PDB file of C-alpha atoms in Angstrom:
ATOM      1  CA  GLN A1041      -3.859  17.965   4.450  1.00 73.00           C
ATOM      2  CA  VAL A1042      -4.054  15.012   2.086  1.00 85.00           C
ATOM      3  CA  GLN A1043      -6.819  12.483   2.902  1.00 93.00           C
ATOM      4  CA  LEU A1044      -6.578   9.002   1.723  1.00 96.00           C
ATOM      5  CA  VAL A1045      -9.697   6.746   1.377  1.00 96.00           C
ATOM      6  CA  GLU A1046      -9.364   3.073   1.084  1.00 96.00           C
ATOM      7  CA  SER A1047     -11.882   0.558  -0.177  1.00 96.00           C
ATOM      8  CA  GLY A1048     -12.085  -2.962  -1.559  1.00 95.00           C
ATOM      9  CA  GLY A1049     -11.306  -5.194   1.513  1.00 96.00           C
ATOM     10  CA  GLY A1050     -13.248  -8.209   2.262  1.00 97.00           C
ATOM     11  CA  LEU A1051     -13.238 -11.922   2.781  1.00 98.00           C
ATOM     12  CA  VAL A1052     -11.674 -14.360   0.283  1.00 98.00           C
ATOM     13  CA  GLN A1053     -10.564 -17.945   0.336  1.00 98.00           C
ATOM     14  CA  ALA A1054      -6.970 -19.034   0.169  1.00 98.00           C
ATOM     15  CA  GLY A1055      -5.790 -18.987  -3.374  1.00 98.00           C
ATOM     16  CA  GLY A1056      -8.177 -16.335  -4.311  1.00 98.00           C
ATOM     17  CA  SER A1057      -7.699 -12.786  -5.349  1.00 98.00           C
ATOM     18  CA  LEU A1058      -8.682  -9.308  -4.140  1.00 98.00           C
ATOM     19  CA  SER A1059      -7.964  -5.761  -5.008  1.00 98.00           C
ATOM     20  CA  VAL A1060      -7.955  -2.758  -2.687  1.00 98.00           C
ATOM     21  CA  SER A1061      -7.814   0.852  -3.699  1.00 97.00           C
ATOM     22  CA  CYS A1062      -6.627   4.110  -2.180  1.00 97.00           C
ATOM     23  CA  ALA A1063      -8.132   7.403  -3.413  1.00 95.00           C
ATOM     24  CA  ALA A1064      -6.534  10.785  -2.534  1.00 92.00           C
ATOM     25  CA  SER A1065      -8.870  13.678  -1.911  1.00 89.00           C
ATOM     26  CA  ALA A1066      -6.422  16.371  -3.219  1.00 79.00           C
ATOM     27  CA  ARG A1067      -7.161  17.593  -6.725  1.00 75.00           C
ATOM     28  CA  THR A1068      -3.443  17.829  -7.364  1.00 78.00           C
ATOM     29  CA  PHE A1069      -1.602  14.961  -5.705  1.00 80.00           C
ATOM     30  CA  SER A1070       2.133  14.309  -6.110  1.00 86.00           C
ATOM     31  CA  PRO A1071       3.699  12.233  -3.327  1.00 92.00           C
ATOM     32  CA  TYR A1072       7.110  10.811  -3.867  1.00 94.00           C
ATOM     33  CA  ALA A1073       5.639   7.404  -3.526  1.00 96.00           C
ATOM     34  CA  MET A1074       2.554   5.578  -2.288  1.00 96.00           C
ATOM     35  CA  GLY A1075       3.056   2.621   0.018  1.00 97.00           C
ATOM     36  CA  TRP A1076       1.036  -0.244   1.253  1.00 98.00           C
ATOM     37  CA  PHE A1077       1.472  -1.558   4.731  1.00 98.00           C
ATOM     38  CA  ARG A1078      -0.435  -4.144   6.671  1.00 98.00           C
ATOM     39  CA  GLN A1079      -0.962  -4.943  10.336  1.00 98.00           C
ATOM     40  CA  ALA A1080      -2.315  -8.050  11.855  1.00 97.00           C
ATOM     41  CA  PRO A1081      -3.742  -8.183  15.464  1.00 93.00           C
ATOM     42  CA  GLY A1082      -0.868  -8.186  17.886  1.00 95.00           C
ATOM     43  CA  LYS A1083       1.727  -7.529  15.238  1.00 96.00           C
ATOM     44  CA  GLU A1084       3.662  -4.643  13.986  1.00 97.00           C
ATOM     45  CA  ARG A1085       2.596  -2.701  10.831  1.00 97.00           C
ATOM     46  CA  ASP A1086       4.858  -4.000   8.088  1.00 97.00           C
ATOM     47  CA  PHE A1087       5.821  -2.904   4.601  1.00 98.00           C
ATOM     48  CA  VAL A1088       3.914  -4.551   1.732  1.00 98.00           C
ATOM     49  CA  ALA A1089       4.590  -2.603  -1.480  1.00 98.00           C
ATOM     50  CA  ALA A1090       5.238   0.815  -2.858  1.00 98.00           C
ATOM     51  CA  ILE A1091       5.073   2.672  -6.148  1.00 97.00           C
ATOM     52  CA  VAL A1092       7.143   5.750  -6.918  1.00 95.00           C
ATOM     53  CA  TRP A1093       4.700   8.339  -8.302  1.00 92.00           C
ATOM     54  CA  SER A1094       6.976   9.926 -11.052  1.00 91.00           C
ATOM     55  CA  ASN A1095       8.509   6.871 -12.621  1.00 93.00           C
ATOM     56  CA  LEU A1096       6.174   3.922 -11.519  1.00 94.00           C
ATOM     57  CA  ASN A1097       8.971   1.898 -10.025  1.00 96.00           C
ATOM     58  CA  THR A1098       7.498  -0.640  -7.654  1.00 97.00           C
ATOM     59  CA  TYR A1099       8.891  -2.404  -4.646  1.00 97.00           C
ATOM     60  CA  TYR A1100       7.612  -5.425  -2.811  1.00 98.00           C
ATOM     61  CA  ALA A1101       8.224  -7.253   0.426  1.00 98.00           C
ATOM     62  CA  ASP A1102       9.711 -10.672  -0.129  1.00 97.00           C
ATOM     63  CA  SER A1103       6.581 -12.228   1.393  1.00 97.00           C
ATOM     64  CA  VAL A1104       4.318 -10.884  -1.452  1.00 98.00           C
ATOM     65  CA  LYS A1105       6.588 -10.854  -4.427  1.00 98.00           C
ATOM     66  CA  GLY A1106       5.009 -12.514  -7.425  1.00 98.00           C
ATOM     67  CA  ARG A1107       1.656 -12.366  -5.845  1.00 98.00           C
ATOM     68  CA  PHE A1108       0.793  -8.754  -5.206  1.00 98.00           C
ATOM     69  CA  THR A1109       0.954  -5.825  -7.688  1.00 98.00           C
ATOM     70  CA  THR A1110       0.656  -2.150  -7.037  1.00 98.00           C
ATOM     71  CA  SER A1111      -0.371   0.323  -9.752  1.00 97.00           C
ATOM     72  CA  ARG A1112      -1.414   3.847 -10.345  1.00 94.00           C
ATOM     73  CA  ASP A1113      -4.327   5.629 -12.072  1.00 90.00           C
ATOM     74  CA  ASN A1114      -3.147   9.207 -12.177  1.00 80.00           C
ATOM     75  CA  ALA A1115      -6.460  10.442 -13.694  1.00 81.00           C
ATOM     76  CA  LYS A1116      -8.286   9.186 -10.617  1.00 82.00           C
ATOM     77  CA  ASN A1117      -5.550  10.013  -8.061  1.00 88.00           C
ATOM     78  CA  THR A1118      -5.834   6.404  -7.028  1.00 94.00           C
ATOM     79  CA  VAL A1119      -3.471   3.578  -6.352  1.00 96.00           C
ATOM     80  CA  TYR A1120      -4.346  -0.106  -6.280  1.00 97.00           C
ATOM     81  CA  LEU A1121      -3.073  -3.163  -4.719  1.00 98.00           C
ATOM     82  CA  GLN A1122      -3.941  -6.290  -6.643  1.00 98.00           C
ATOM     83  CA  MET A1123      -3.550  -9.404  -4.364  1.00 98.00           C
ATOM     84  CA  ASN A1124      -3.418 -12.742  -6.026  1.00 98.00           C
ATOM     85  CA  SER A1125      -2.808 -16.299  -4.594  1.00 98.00           C
ATOM     86  CA  LEU A1126      -3.806 -15.125  -1.165  1.00 98.00           C
ATOM     87  CA  LYS A1127      -2.790 -16.992   1.930  1.00 98.00           C
ATOM     88  CA  PRO A1128      -4.295 -17.019   5.493  1.00 98.00           C
ATOM     89  CA  GLU A1129      -1.115 -15.197   6.662  1.00 97.00           C
ATOM     90  CA  ASP A1130      -2.095 -12.250   4.449  1.00 98.00           C
ATOM     91  CA  THR A1131      -4.942 -11.604   6.724  1.00 98.00           C
ATOM     92  CA  ALA A1132      -4.508  -7.981   8.177  1.00 98.00           C
ATOM     93  CA  VAL A1133      -5.687  -4.465   7.914  1.00 98.00           C
ATOM     94  CA  TYR A1134      -4.178  -2.970   4.833  1.00 98.00           C
ATOM     95  CA  TYR A1135      -3.168   0.658   4.906  1.00 98.00           C
ATOM     96  CA  CYS A1136      -2.148   2.928   2.079  1.00 98.00           C
ATOM     97  CA  ALA A1137       0.212   5.851   2.831  1.00 97.00           C
ATOM     98  CA  ALA A1138       1.794   8.872   0.915  1.00 96.00           C
ATOM     99  CA  SER A1139       5.491   9.493   1.430  1.00 95.00           C
ATOM    100  CA  ARG A1140       7.688  12.480   1.260  1.00 92.00           C
ATOM    101  CA  ILE A1141      10.920  12.549  -0.570  1.00 91.00           C
ATOM    102  CA  PRO A1142      13.444  10.196   1.107  1.00 89.00           C
ATOM    103  CA  THR A1143      16.610  11.424   2.591  1.00 89.00           C
ATOM    104  CA  TYR A1144      19.904   9.752   3.448  1.00 87.00           C
ATOM    105  CA  GLY A1145      19.239   6.917   5.857  1.00 83.00           C
ATOM    106  CA  THR A1146      15.519   6.503   4.916  1.00 88.00           C
ATOM    107  CA  THR A1147      13.907   3.923   2.622  1.00 90.00           C
ATOM    108  CA  LEU A1148      10.479   3.280   1.163  1.00 93.00           C
ATOM    109  CA  TYR A1149      10.213   0.321   3.553  1.00 94.00           C
ATOM    110  CA  GLY A1150      10.099   2.411   6.685  1.00 94.00           C
ATOM    111  CA  LEU A1151       7.048   3.855   8.368  1.00 94.00           C
ATOM    112  CA  ASN A1152       8.757   7.072   9.086  1.00 93.00           C
ATOM    113  CA  LEU A1153       8.849   8.125   5.374  1.00 95.00           C
ATOM    114  CA  TYR A1154       5.060   8.320   5.154  1.00 96.00           C
ATOM    115  CA  ASP A1155       3.165  11.375   6.342  1.00 93.00           C
ATOM    116  CA  TYR A1156      -0.395  10.607   5.413  1.00 95.00           C
ATOM    117  CA  TRP A1157      -2.297   7.413   6.015  1.00 97.00           C
ATOM    118  CA  GLY A1158      -5.545   5.852   4.926  1.00 97.00           C
ATOM    119  CA  GLN A1159      -8.049   4.576   7.418  1.00 97.00           C
ATOM    120  CA  GLY A1160      -7.239   0.912   6.652  1.00 97.00           C
ATOM    121  CA  THR A1161      -9.325  -1.775   5.103  1.00 98.00           C
ATOM    122  CA  GLN A1162      -9.640  -5.358   6.544  1.00 98.00           C
ATOM    123  CA  VAL A1163      -8.522  -8.291   4.258  1.00 98.00           C
ATOM    124  CA  THR A1164      -9.354 -11.708   5.642  1.00 98.00           C
ATOM    125  CA  VAL A1165      -8.220 -14.868   3.941  1.00 98.00           C
ATOM    126  CA  SER A1166      -9.844 -18.156   5.026  1.00 97.00           C
ATOM    127  CA  SER A1167      -8.234 -21.602   4.706  1.00 93.00           C
TER     128      SER A1167
END
């Protein structure tokens, strides 16, 4: 079983930046994609960003386009989410997840595509 360990969360003022990381425990790690999701108290877990492992194509939720960037460090089996121009509404627990190959009717935006999840890291943005 793949284990994903997240780090880098914290408290930041609105307009500031923060980077979170997700490291995979497996020596050989080749998911179809790594996704980022977030969940605020009382709300559903929503898609934030994803990166396809093989070709580095990236996808972003409309709410974070132009502000967030996800990237990969293959040598470290690690993915990153760089968050800039943070807003209070970005406050949530952020989760990384590893996906299987999508099939017809599935997308990288859906929770069901992801089989392995990190423990989550809290990101709090103050106004």
